[in-house]
PDB file of C-alpha atoms in Angstrom:
ATOM      1  CA  MET A   1      -7.603  18.098   4.406  1.00 47.00           C
ATOM      2  CA  THR A   2      -7.102  19.729   0.985  1.00 47.00           C
ATOM      3  CA  THR A   3      -3.575  20.483  -0.068  1.00 47.00           C
ATOM      4  CA  GLU A   4      -3.975  22.662  -3.136  1.00 48.00           C
ATOM      5  CA  ARG A   5      -2.077  25.386  -4.913  1.00 47.00           C
ATOM      6  CA  LYS A   6      -3.069  26.881  -8.182  1.00 46.00           C
ATOM      7  CA  GLN A   7      -0.634  29.377  -9.653  1.00 47.00           C
ATOM      8  CA  ASP A   8       0.553  30.497 -13.087  1.00 53.00           C
ATOM      9  CA  ASP A   9       3.467  28.131 -12.992  1.00 80.00           C
ATOM     10  CA  MET A  10       2.059  24.934 -11.561  1.00 85.00           C
ATOM     11  CA  TYR A  11      -1.037  23.241 -10.046  1.00 89.00           C
ATOM     12  CA  ILE A  12      -0.846  20.936  -7.043  1.00 93.00           C
ATOM     13  CA  ASN A  13      -3.676  19.017  -5.354  1.00 94.00           C
ATOM     14  CA  LYS A  14      -3.042  16.116  -3.018  1.00 95.00           C
ATOM     15  CA  GLY A  15      -4.087  14.486   0.266  1.00 95.00           C
ATOM     16  CA  TYR A  16      -2.394  12.625   3.074  1.00 96.00           C
ATOM     17  CA  LEU A  17      -3.549   9.919   5.472  1.00 95.00           C
ATOM     18  CA  PHE A  18      -4.039  11.465   8.924  1.00 91.00           C
ATOM     19  CA  ASN A  19      -2.880  14.724   7.302  1.00 88.00           C
ATOM     20  CA  SER A  20       0.690  13.550   7.821  1.00 88.00           C
ATOM     21  CA  ARG A  21       3.485  13.844   5.212  1.00 89.00           C
ATOM     22  CA  ILE A  22       5.638  11.347   7.069  1.00 89.00           C
ATOM     23  CA  PRO A  23       5.535   7.876   5.374  1.00 89.00           C
ATOM     24  CA  PHE A  24       5.512   4.661   7.416  1.00 92.00           C
ATOM     25  CA  LYS A  25       5.668   0.955   6.853  1.00 93.00           C
ATOM     26  CA  GLU A  26       2.409  -0.957   7.558  1.00 93.00           C
ATOM     27  CA  ASN A  27       3.050  -4.387   9.039  1.00 92.00           C
ATOM     28  CA  LYS A  28      -0.461  -5.456  10.107  1.00 94.00           C
ATOM     29  CA  LYS A  29      -2.828  -4.524   7.312  1.00 95.00           C
ATOM     30  CA  ALA A  30      -2.507  -6.049   3.897  1.00 96.00           C
ATOM     31  CA  LEU A  31      -2.720  -2.751   2.022  1.00 97.00           C
ATOM     32  CA  ARG A  32      -2.909   0.860   3.015  1.00 97.00           C
ATOM     33  CA  VAL A  33      -2.955   4.088   1.031  1.00 98.00           C
ATOM     34  CA  LEU A  34      -0.803   6.878   2.471  1.00 97.00           C
ATOM     35  CA  SER A  35      -1.147   9.725  -0.014  1.00 97.00           C
ATOM     36  CA  ALA A  36      -2.363  10.556  -3.482  1.00 97.00           C
ATOM     37  CA  GLY A  37      -2.596  13.593  -5.749  1.00 96.00           C
ATOM     38  CA  THR A  38      -1.513  15.393  -8.901  1.00 94.00           C
ATOM     39  CA  TYR A  39       0.975  17.906 -10.238  1.00 94.00           C
ATOM     40  CA  GLN A  40       0.512  19.868 -13.444  1.00 88.00           C
ATOM     41  CA  LEU A  41       3.117  22.197 -14.963  1.00 86.00           C
ATOM     42  CA  PHE A  42       2.234  25.301 -16.878  1.00 80.00           C
ATOM     43  CA  THR A  43       5.147  27.720 -17.012  1.00 81.00           C
ATOM     44  CA  ARG A  44       7.358  26.366 -14.244  1.00 86.00           C
ATOM     45  CA  PRO A  45      10.595  25.338 -16.111  1.00 90.00           C
ATOM     46  CA  ARG A  46      11.412  22.235 -14.063  1.00 91.00           C
ATOM     47  CA  LEU A  47      10.004  20.169 -11.226  1.00 94.00           C
ATOM     48  CA  PRO A  48      12.695  17.796  -9.838  1.00 95.00           C
ATOM     49  CA  THR A  49      12.450  15.007  -7.250  1.00 96.00           C
ATOM     50  CA  TRP A  50      15.491  13.211  -5.845  1.00 95.00           C
ATOM     51  CA  ARG A  51      15.304  10.757  -2.966  1.00 95.00           C
ATOM     52  CA  PRO A  52      18.686   9.005  -2.922  1.00 95.00           C
ATOM     53  CA  LYS A  53      17.518   6.332  -0.506  1.00 94.00           C
ATOM     54  CA  GLY A  54      13.983   6.183  -1.803  1.00 95.00           C
ATOM     55  CA  ARG A  55      11.003   5.954   0.523  1.00 95.00           C
ATOM     56  CA  ILE A  56       9.855   3.396   3.008  1.00 96.00           C
ATOM     57  CA  ASP A  57       6.596   2.871   1.092  1.00 97.00           C
ATOM     58  CA  TRP A  58       5.696   2.089  -2.543  1.00 97.00           C
ATOM     59  CA  GLN A  59       4.984   4.799  -5.115  1.00 98.00           C
ATOM     60  CA  LEU A  60       3.063   4.560  -8.393  1.00 98.00           C
ATOM     61  CA  ILE A  61       3.263   7.507 -10.808  1.00 97.00           C
ATOM     62  CA  TYR A  62       0.915   7.814 -13.757  1.00 95.00           C
ATOM     63  CA  ILE A  63       1.933  10.202 -16.570  1.00 92.00           C
ATOM     64  CA  ALA A  64      -1.314  11.671 -17.887  1.00 86.00           C
ATOM     65  CA  ALA A  65       0.114  14.336 -20.219  1.00 83.00           C
ATOM     66  CA  GLY A  66       3.506  15.404 -21.523  1.00 83.00           C
ATOM     67  CA  GLU A  67       6.388  13.245 -20.378  1.00 89.00           C
ATOM     68  CA  GLY A  68       8.702  12.615 -17.409  1.00 92.00           C
ATOM     69  CA  HIS A  69      12.412  12.116 -17.259  1.00 94.00           C
ATOM     70  CA  PHE A  70      13.578   9.291 -14.935  1.00 95.00           C
ATOM     71  CA  ILE A  71      17.017   8.216 -13.906  1.00 93.00           C
ATOM     72  CA  LEU A  72      16.702   4.475 -13.473  1.00 89.00           C
ATOM     73  CA  ASP A  73      19.697   2.397 -12.443  1.00 85.00           C
ATOM     74  CA  GLY A  74      22.002   5.152 -13.592  1.00 85.00           C
ATOM     75  CA  HIS A  75      20.353   5.669 -17.002  1.00 86.00           C
ATOM     76  CA  GLU A  76      18.101   8.553 -17.936  1.00 89.00           C
ATOM     77  CA  VAL A  77      14.876   7.463 -19.598  1.00 88.00           C
ATOM     78  CA  THR A  78      12.173   9.646 -21.092  1.00 89.00           C
ATOM     79  CA  VAL A  79       8.744   8.260 -20.276  1.00 88.00           C
ATOM     80  CA  PRO A  80       5.819   9.650 -22.262  1.00 85.00           C
ATOM     81  CA  ALA A  81       2.162   9.884 -21.312  1.00 83.00           C
ATOM     82  CA  GLY A  82       0.414   6.548 -21.172  1.00 83.00           C
ATOM     83  CA  ASN A  83       2.938   4.912 -18.853  1.00 89.00           C
ATOM     84  CA  MET A  84       3.235   4.391 -15.094  1.00 94.00           C
ATOM     85  CA  VAL A  85       6.420   4.128 -13.033  1.00 96.00           C
ATOM     86  CA  LEU A  86       6.418   1.853  -9.993  1.00 97.00           C
ATOM     87  CA  TYR A  87       8.946   2.470  -7.259  1.00 97.00           C
ATOM     88  CA  PRO A  88       9.402  -0.251  -4.555  1.00 96.00           C
ATOM     89  CA  PRO A  89      10.521   0.780  -1.043  1.00 97.00           C
ATOM     90  CA  LYS A  90      14.119   1.925  -0.500  1.00 95.00           C
ATOM     91  CA  LYS A  91      14.877   2.337  -4.209  1.00 94.00           C
ATOM     92  CA  GLU A  92      16.394   5.644  -5.295  1.00 95.00           C
ATOM     93  CA  GLN A  93      13.834   8.018  -6.805  1.00 96.00           C
ATOM     94  CA  HIS A  94      15.339  10.489  -9.189  1.00 96.00           C
ATOM     95  CA  TYR A  95      13.129  12.152 -11.835  1.00 97.00           C
ATOM     96  CA  TYR A  96      12.000  15.502 -13.136  1.00 96.00           C
ATOM     97  CA  PHE A  97       9.266  17.108 -15.308  1.00 94.00           C
ATOM     98  CA  LEU A  98       9.670  20.037 -17.572  1.00 90.00           C
ATOM     99  CA  GLY A  99       7.250  22.934 -18.041  1.00 85.00           C
ATOM    100  CA  LYS A 100       7.761  23.028 -21.827  1.00 84.00           C
ATOM    101  CA  ASP A 101       6.228  19.568 -22.012  1.00 82.00           C
ATOM    102  CA  LEU A 102       2.999  20.782 -20.217  1.00 80.00           C
ATOM    103  CA  SER A 103       3.304  17.596 -18.115  1.00 86.00           C
ATOM    104  CA  GLN A 104       0.740  16.301 -15.693  1.00 88.00           C
ATOM    105  CA  TYR A 105       1.182  13.335 -13.448  1.00 94.00           C
ATOM    106  CA  TRP A 106      -0.731  11.581 -10.713  1.00 96.00           C
ATOM    107  CA  PHE A 107       0.745   9.585  -7.838  1.00 98.00           C
ATOM    108  CA  VAL A 108      -0.183   7.313  -4.982  1.00 98.00           C
ATOM    109  CA  HIS A 109       1.974   6.127  -2.089  1.00 98.00           C
ATOM    110  CA  PHE A 110       0.952   2.832  -0.432  1.00 98.00           C
ATOM    111  CA  THR A 111       2.227   0.237   2.010  1.00 97.00           C
ATOM    112  CA  GLY A 112       1.144  -3.051   3.646  1.00 97.00           C
ATOM    113  CA  ARG A 113       2.356  -6.470   4.584  1.00 96.00           C
ATOM    114  CA  SER A 114       0.933  -8.068   1.384  1.00 97.00           C
ATOM    115  CA  VAL A 115       1.771  -5.454  -1.244  1.00 97.00           C
ATOM    116  CA  LYS A 116       4.017  -7.810  -3.308  1.00 96.00           C
ATOM    117  CA  SER A 117       1.468 -10.639  -3.355  1.00 97.00           C
ATOM    118  CA  ILE A 118      -1.364  -8.195  -4.237  1.00 97.00           C
ATOM    119  CA  LEU A 119       0.597  -6.773  -7.142  1.00 97.00           C
ATOM    120  CA  ARG A 120       1.438 -10.263  -8.372  1.00 95.00           C
ATOM    121  CA  HIS A 121      -2.208 -11.197  -8.102  1.00 96.00           C
ATOM    122  CA  TYR A 122      -3.138  -8.351 -10.464  1.00 95.00           C
ATOM    123  CA  GLU A 123      -0.135  -9.213 -12.683  1.00 92.00           C
ATOM    124  CA  ILE A 124       1.564  -5.863 -12.084  1.00 93.00           C
ATOM    125  CA  PRO A 125       5.220  -6.438 -12.977  1.00 89.00           C
ATOM    126  CA  LEU A 126       7.611  -6.036 -10.082  1.00 89.00           C
ATOM    127  CA  GLY A 127      10.845  -6.369 -12.067  1.00 81.00           C
ATOM    128  CA  ASP A 128      10.297  -3.296 -14.299  1.00 80.00           C
ATOM    129  CA  TYR A 129      10.070   0.299 -13.249  1.00 90.00           C
ATOM    130  CA  ILE A 130       8.070   1.390 -16.292  1.00 91.00           C
ATOM    131  CA  ILE A 131       4.669  -0.112 -17.008  1.00 90.00           C
ATOM    132  CA  HIS A 132       2.943   0.654 -20.284  1.00 86.00           C
ATOM    133  CA  THR A 133      -0.718   1.039 -19.402  1.00 86.00           C
ATOM    134  CA  GLY A 134      -2.050   3.428 -22.029  1.00 80.00           C
ATOM    135  CA  ILE A 135      -4.021   6.615 -21.359  1.00 77.00           C
ATOM    136  CA  SER A 136      -7.507   6.237 -19.886  1.00 78.00           C
ATOM    137  CA  TYR A 137      -9.962   8.517 -18.172  1.00 77.00           C
ATOM    138  CA  GLN A 138     -10.432   5.691 -15.661  1.00 87.00           C
ATOM    139  CA  TYR A 139      -6.967   6.175 -14.275  1.00 91.00           C
ATOM    140  CA  GLU A 140      -7.426   9.863 -13.530  1.00 90.00           C
ATOM    141  CA  ASP A 141     -10.859   9.137 -12.050  1.00 91.00           C
ATOM    142  CA  LEU A 142      -9.444   6.566  -9.641  1.00 95.00           C
ATOM    143  CA  PHE A 143      -6.488   8.800  -8.581  1.00 96.00           C
ATOM    144  CA  LYS A 144      -8.975  11.631  -7.967  1.00 94.00           C
ATOM    145  CA  LYS A 145     -11.179   9.372  -5.856  1.00 96.00           C
ATOM    146  CA  MET A 146      -8.218   8.409  -3.674  1.00 97.00           C
ATOM    147  CA  ARG A 147      -7.125  12.038  -3.281  1.00 96.00           C
ATOM    148  CA  ASP A 148     -10.685  13.093  -2.361  1.00 95.00           C
ATOM    149  CA  GLU A 149     -11.013  10.274   0.185  1.00 96.00           C
ATOM    150  CA  LEU A 150      -7.823  11.444   1.847  1.00 96.00           C
ATOM    151  CA  GLN A 151      -8.949  15.038   1.924  1.00 95.00           C
ATOM    152  CA  GLU A 152     -12.576  14.456   3.101  1.00 94.00           C
ATOM    153  CA  CYS A 153     -11.977  11.629   5.621  1.00 93.00           C
ATOM    154  CA  GLU A 154     -15.535  10.402   5.570  1.00 94.00           C
ATOM    155  CA  PHE A 155     -16.788   7.212   7.293  1.00 95.00           C
ATOM    156  CA  CYS A 156     -14.628   4.165   6.483  1.00 95.00           C
ATOM    157  CA  TYR A 157     -12.476   6.156   4.139  1.00 96.00           C
ATOM    158  CA  GLU A 158      -9.366   4.058   4.820  1.00 96.00           C
ATOM    159  CA  GLU A 159     -11.205   0.935   3.747  1.00 96.00           C
ATOM    160  CA  SER A 160     -12.556   2.756   0.723  1.00 97.00           C
ATOM    161  CA  LEU A 161      -9.048   3.813  -0.294  1.00 97.00           C
ATOM    162  CA  THR A 162      -7.830   0.172  -0.450  1.00 97.00           C
ATOM    163  CA  TYR A 163     -10.830  -0.778  -2.650  1.00 97.00           C
ATOM    164  CA  ILE A 164     -10.115   2.084  -5.039  1.00 98.00           C
ATOM    165  CA  LEU A 165      -6.426   1.204  -5.253  1.00 98.00           C
ATOM    166  CA  ARG A 166      -7.302  -2.414  -6.077  1.00 97.00           C
ATOM    167  CA  GLU A 167      -9.715  -1.195  -8.730  1.00 97.00           C
ATOM    168  CA  LEU A 168      -6.808   0.813 -10.196  1.00 97.00           C
ATOM    169  CA  PHE A 169      -4.739  -2.384 -10.315  1.00 97.00           C
ATOM    170  CA  ILE A 170      -7.594  -4.192 -12.044  1.00 96.00           C
ATOM    171  CA  VAL A 171      -7.944  -1.438 -14.698  1.00 93.00           C
ATOM    172  CA  MET A 172      -4.178  -1.543 -15.273  1.00 92.00           C
ATOM    173  CA  ASN A 173      -4.238  -5.297 -15.762  1.00 92.00           C
ATOM    174  CA  ARG A 174      -7.136  -5.116 -18.256  1.00 88.00           C
ATOM    175  CA  ARG A 175      -5.558  -2.310 -20.246  1.00 84.00           C
ATOM    176  CA  MET A 176      -2.175  -4.109 -20.327  1.00 82.00           C
ATOM    177  CA  ASN A 177      -3.746  -7.317 -21.596  1.00 79.00           C
ATOM    178  CA  GLN A 178      -6.019  -5.679 -24.258  1.00 69.00           C
ATOM    179  CA  ASN A 179      -4.934  -6.566 -27.777  1.00 56.00           C
ATOM    180  CA  LEU A 180      -5.478  -3.039 -29.030  1.00 53.00           C
ATOM    181  CA  PRO A 181      -3.878  -1.457 -32.012  1.00 52.00           C
ATOM    182  CA  LYS A 182      -0.892   0.806 -31.552  1.00 50.00           C
ATOM    183  CA  ALA A 183      -2.203   4.334 -31.279  1.00 51.00           C
ATOM    184  CA  SER A 184      -1.163   7.681 -29.918  1.00 54.00           C
ATOM    185  CA  GLY A 185      -2.112   8.705 -26.455  1.00 60.00           C
ATOM    186  CA  PHE A 186      -4.569  11.243 -27.917  1.00 66.00           C
ATOM    187  CA  VAL A 187      -6.402   8.586 -29.991  1.00 74.00           C
ATOM    188  CA  ARG A 188      -6.584   6.131 -27.080  1.00 72.00           C
ATOM    189  CA  SER A 189      -7.944   8.748 -24.790  1.00 75.00           C
ATOM    190  CA  GLU A 190     -10.592   9.839 -27.339  1.00 83.00           C
ATOM    191  CA  MET A 191     -11.689   6.309 -28.034  1.00 83.00           C
ATOM    192  CA  ASP A 192     -11.991   5.468 -24.334  1.00 82.00           C
ATOM    193  CA  TYR A 193     -14.040   8.622 -23.772  1.00 86.00           C
ATOM    194  CA  ALA A 194     -16.295   7.868 -26.822  1.00 90.00           C
ATOM    195  CA  ARG A 195     -16.995   4.332 -25.550  1.00 87.00           C
ATOM    196  CA  SER A 196     -17.856   5.651 -22.053  1.00 87.00           C
ATOM    197  CA  TYR A 197     -20.069   8.358 -23.507  1.00 90.00           C
ATOM    198  CA  PHE A 198     -21.991   5.908 -25.757  1.00 92.00           C
ATOM    199  CA  LYS A 199     -22.528   3.538 -22.788  1.00 89.00           C
ATOM    200  CA  GLU A 200     -24.085   6.340 -20.766  1.00 90.00           C
ATOM    201  CA  HIS A 201     -26.113   7.878 -23.619  1.00 92.00           C
ATOM    202  CA  TYR A 202     -26.912   4.994 -25.902  1.00 93.00           C
ATOM    203  CA  ASN A 203     -30.720   5.543 -25.508  1.00 93.00           C
ATOM    204  CA  GLU A 204     -30.521   9.125 -26.707  1.00 94.00           C
ATOM    205  CA  ASP A 205     -30.621  10.477 -30.281  1.00 92.00           C
ATOM    206  CA  ILE A 206     -26.869  10.503 -30.911  1.00 93.00           C
ATOM    207  CA  SER A 207     -25.526  12.109 -34.026  1.00 94.00           C
ATOM    208  CA  ILE A 208     -22.020  10.858 -34.798  1.00 93.00           C
ATOM    209  CA  GLU A 209     -21.369  13.928 -36.857  1.00 91.00           C
ATOM    210  CA  GLN A 210     -22.329  16.267 -34.024  1.00 92.00           C
ATOM    211  CA  TYR A 211     -20.410  14.168 -31.487  1.00 92.00           C
ATOM    212  CA  SER A 212     -17.328  14.356 -33.681  1.00 89.00           C
ATOM    213  CA  MET A 213     -17.637  18.075 -33.977  1.00 87.00           C
ATOM    214  CA  THR A 214     -17.889  18.592 -30.200  1.00 87.00           C
ATOM    215  CA  ARG A 215     -14.582  16.644 -29.918  1.00 82.00           C
ATOM    216  CA  ASN A 216     -12.924  18.663 -32.676  1.00 78.00           C
ATOM    217  CA  MET A 217     -12.637  15.739 -35.085  1.00 79.00           C
ATOM    218  CA  SER A 218     -14.027  15.000 -38.506  1.00 82.00           C
ATOM    219  CA  MET A 219     -16.699  12.313 -38.628  1.00 86.00           C
ATOM    220  CA  SER A 220     -14.751  10.216 -41.124  1.00 86.00           C
ATOM    221  CA  TRP A 221     -11.551  10.327 -39.059  1.00 82.00           C
ATOM    222  CA  PHE A 222     -13.379   9.585 -35.811  1.00 87.00           C
ATOM    223  CA  GLY A 223     -15.281   6.705 -37.414  1.00 88.00           C
ATOM    224  CA  ALA A 224     -12.126   5.185 -38.848  1.00 85.00           C
ATOM    225  CA  CYS A 225     -10.308   5.315 -35.508  1.00 83.00           C
ATOM    226  CA  PHE A 226     -13.292   3.902 -33.643  1.00 86.00           C
ATOM    227  CA  ARG A 227     -13.638   1.053 -36.145  1.00 83.00           C
ATOM    228  CA  GLU A 228      -9.932   0.228 -35.944  1.00 78.00           C
ATOM    229  CA  TYR A 229      -9.916   0.430 -32.156  1.00 77.00           C
ATOM    230  CA  PHE A 230     -13.093  -1.565 -31.421  1.00 77.00           C
ATOM    231  CA  GLY A 231     -13.684  -3.530 -34.610  1.00 77.00           C
ATOM    232  CA  THR A 232     -17.054  -1.914 -35.361  1.00 85.00           C
ATOM    233  CA  SER A 233     -18.545   1.422 -36.335  1.00 90.00           C
ATOM    234  CA  PRO A 234     -19.781   3.903 -33.740  1.00 93.00           C
ATOM    235  CA  MET A 235     -23.458   3.411 -34.797  1.00 94.00           C
ATOM    236  CA  LYS A 236     -23.110  -0.393 -34.772  1.00 91.00           C
ATOM    237  CA  TYR A 237     -21.603  -0.125 -31.271  1.00 90.00           C
ATOM    238  CA  ILE A 238     -24.571   1.929 -30.126  1.00 94.00           C
ATOM    239  CA  LEU A 239     -27.013  -0.442 -31.824  1.00 94.00           C
ATOM    240  CA  ASN A 240     -25.449  -3.412 -29.994  1.00 90.00           C
ATOM    241  CA  LEU A 241     -25.877  -1.556 -26.655  1.00 92.00           C
ATOM    242  CA  ARG A 242     -29.570  -0.922 -27.409  1.00 94.00           C
ATOM    243  CA  ILE A 243     -30.217  -4.505 -28.433  1.00 93.00           C
ATOM    244  CA  TYR A 244     -28.370  -5.894 -25.395  1.00 90.00           C
ATOM    245  CA  ASN A 245     -30.384  -3.676 -23.006  1.00 92.00           C
ATOM    246  CA  ALA A 246     -33.609  -4.520 -24.778  1.00 94.00           C
ATOM    247  CA  GLN A 247     -32.865  -8.210 -24.261  1.00 91.00           C
ATOM    248  CA  ILE A 248     -32.381  -7.594 -20.521  1.00 91.00           C
ATOM    249  CA  LEU A 249     -35.701  -5.748 -20.311  1.00 94.00           C
ATOM    250  CA  LEU A 250     -37.558  -8.419 -22.237  1.00 93.00           C
ATOM    251  CA  GLU A 251     -36.127 -11.098 -19.990  1.00 90.00           C
ATOM    252  CA  THR A 252     -36.597  -9.383 -16.637  1.00 91.00           C
ATOM    253  CA  THR A 253     -39.719  -7.146 -16.960  1.00 92.00           C
ATOM    254  CA  GLU A 254     -43.312  -7.277 -18.159  1.00 92.00           C
ATOM    255  CA  ASP A 255     -42.932  -3.915 -19.943  1.00 94.00           C
ATOM    256  CA  SER A 256     -44.607  -3.618 -23.326  1.00 95.00           C
ATOM    257  CA  VAL A 257     -42.529  -3.702 -26.491  1.00 95.00           C
ATOM    258  CA  ALA A 258     -43.402  -0.025 -27.019  1.00 96.00           C
ATOM    259  CA  GLU A 259     -42.110   0.926 -23.590  1.00 96.00           C
ATOM    260  CA  ILE A 260     -38.917  -1.052 -23.956  1.00 96.00           C
ATOM    261  CA  ALA A 261     -38.385   0.481 -27.398  1.00 95.00           C
ATOM    262  CA  ARG A 262     -38.664   3.969 -25.863  1.00 95.00           C
ATOM    263  CA  ARG A 263     -36.337   3.091 -23.003  1.00 95.00           C
ATOM    264  CA  VAL A 264     -33.535   1.915 -25.307  1.00 95.00           C
ATOM    265  CA  GLY A 265     -33.887   4.858 -27.699  1.00 95.00           C
ATOM    266  CA  TYR A 266     -36.584   4.090 -30.261  1.00 95.00           C
ATOM    267  CA  GLU A 267     -39.763   6.179 -30.488  1.00 94.00           C
ATOM    268  CA  ASN A 268     -41.245   3.951 -33.177  1.00 95.00           C
ATOM    269  CA  PRO A 269     -41.920   0.461 -31.689  1.00 94.00           C
ATOM    270  CA  MET A 270     -42.430  -1.052 -35.142  1.00 95.00           C
ATOM    271  CA  TYR A 271     -39.054   0.146 -36.263  1.00 95.00           C
ATOM    272  CA  PHE A 272     -37.485  -1.206 -33.035  1.00 95.00           C
ATOM    273  CA  SER A 273     -39.100  -4.557 -33.724  1.00 95.00           C
ATOM    274  CA  ARG A 274     -37.616  -4.694 -37.205  1.00 95.00           C
ATOM    275  CA  VAL A 275     -34.168  -3.753 -35.843  1.00 94.00           C
ATOM    276  CA  PHE A 276     -34.428  -6.304 -33.006  1.00 94.00           C
ATOM    277  CA  ARG A 277     -35.524  -9.074 -35.414  1.00 92.00           C
ATOM    278  CA  LYS A 278     -32.649  -8.326 -37.786  1.00 91.00           C
ATOM    279  CA  ALA A 279     -30.145  -8.488 -34.911  1.00 89.00           C
ATOM    280  CA  LYS A 280     -31.539 -11.557 -33.007  1.00 89.00           C
ATOM    281  CA  GLY A 281     -33.533 -13.433 -35.612  1.00 90.00           C
ATOM    282  CA  LEU A 282     -36.711 -13.161 -33.522  1.00 91.00           C
ATOM    283  CA  SER A 283     -39.292 -10.450 -32.872  1.00 94.00           C
ATOM    284  CA  PRO A 284     -39.166  -8.954 -29.373  1.00 95.00           C
ATOM    285  CA  MET A 285     -42.322 -10.804 -28.240  1.00 94.00           C
ATOM    286  CA  LYS A 286     -41.104 -14.078 -29.713  1.00 93.00           C
ATOM    287  CA  TYR A 287     -37.748 -13.593 -28.007  1.00 92.00           C
ATOM    288  CA  ARG A 288     -39.506 -13.108 -24.669  1.00 93.00           C
ATOM    289  CA  LYS A 289     -41.658 -16.187 -25.157  1.00 91.00           C
ATOM    290  CA  VAL A 290     -38.730 -18.388 -26.100  1.00 90.00           C
ATOM    291  CA  PHE A 291     -36.752 -17.114 -23.110  1.00 88.00           C
ATOM    292  CA  ARG A 292     -39.608 -17.906 -20.705  1.00 88.00           C
ATOM    293  CA  GLU A 293     -40.077 -21.370 -22.192  1.00 87.00           C
ATOM    294  CA  LYS A 294     -36.399 -22.066 -21.785  1.00 83.00           C
ATOM    295  CA  LEU A 295     -36.605 -21.154 -18.102  1.00 80.00           C
ATOM    296  CA  LEU A 296     -39.451 -23.605 -17.674  1.00 82.00           C
ATOM    297  CA  GLN A 297     -37.506 -26.359 -19.370  1.00 80.00           C
ATOM    298  CA  GLU A 298     -34.605 -25.758 -17.049  1.00 69.00           C
ATOM    299  CA  GLY A 299     -36.903 -26.243 -14.050  1.00 62.00           C
ATOM    300  CA  GLN A 300     -37.582 -22.652 -13.184  1.00 57.00           C
ATOM    301  CA  ASP A 301     -41.062 -21.301 -12.959  1.00 53.00           C
ATOM    302  CA  GLY A 302     -40.484 -18.562 -15.523  1.00 50.00           C
ATOM    303  CA  SER A 303     -41.899 -15.849 -13.253  1.00 51.00           C
ATOM    304  CA  LEU A 304     -40.175 -12.574 -12.561  1.00 49.00           C
ATOM    305  CA  PRO A 305     -38.566 -12.024  -9.135  1.00 45.00           C
ATOM    306  CA  GLU A 306     -40.654 -10.165  -6.614  1.00 43.00           C
ATOM    307  CA  LYS A 307     -39.843  -6.463  -6.167  1.00 40.00           C
ATOM    308  CA  ASP A 308     -38.367  -5.431  -2.881  1.00 39.00           C
TER     309      ASP A 308
END
């Protein structure tokens, strides 16, 4: 069931397991999602939450924009976007968001007999309330998926919810362990978006100048941020994607070099061959031949798998 309100002062959209707002403690299943959703403030001056005795379940809050104000162990802490707050069961929950900050946050409530061991497995710290995870489109996407599953209640949605929550923990772990340069939330978000966009559109005619303009950035500023963040230029990143996918096609298909060139973004197969040779030290045809010979040496027949 959809629980949604869109007004001038605030936007709310959330879903509940079994359409029930009453939390419970799960003792049989390892992990279970109870609710998920989002709040976004526009002109509402203040949105407070105070649960003196906490809740019976766990709560994870992701601050996607603005900031939140949390009273933790008697001390007020301002938590900016790019952080999550993890509340264990029966811990006081006292926090508020302000409209002037244009804040948006996502949340998920979960329970289960193995929650602590699952969190430890994904290296989610249990001793700290605040977890610095950075801003990523992936977080919002996963929170949205959980909310939608709770609202739509399709086949095996409870099982799907646990998989999505585990995926969220995996993304949190990866982001926490990335040795990325210190950057503002805006920069991190833009760089994550750019990487995702390039992965999806690498075989198209991408103009970095036009892309930068659509994101309201100068090409020089975007290029410098991308290079600092990923250690390479945007065009080099796209080139690496094209070469990598060309390798896969050369190894796993009988497609011609011209066809592979077209599929990875090159209309001129001769130009593609020159680019490939420069990157791999071999022409595409030579690369395929060497790969097949290596398979034979390793005791494989060098043939492609049969199609289903």
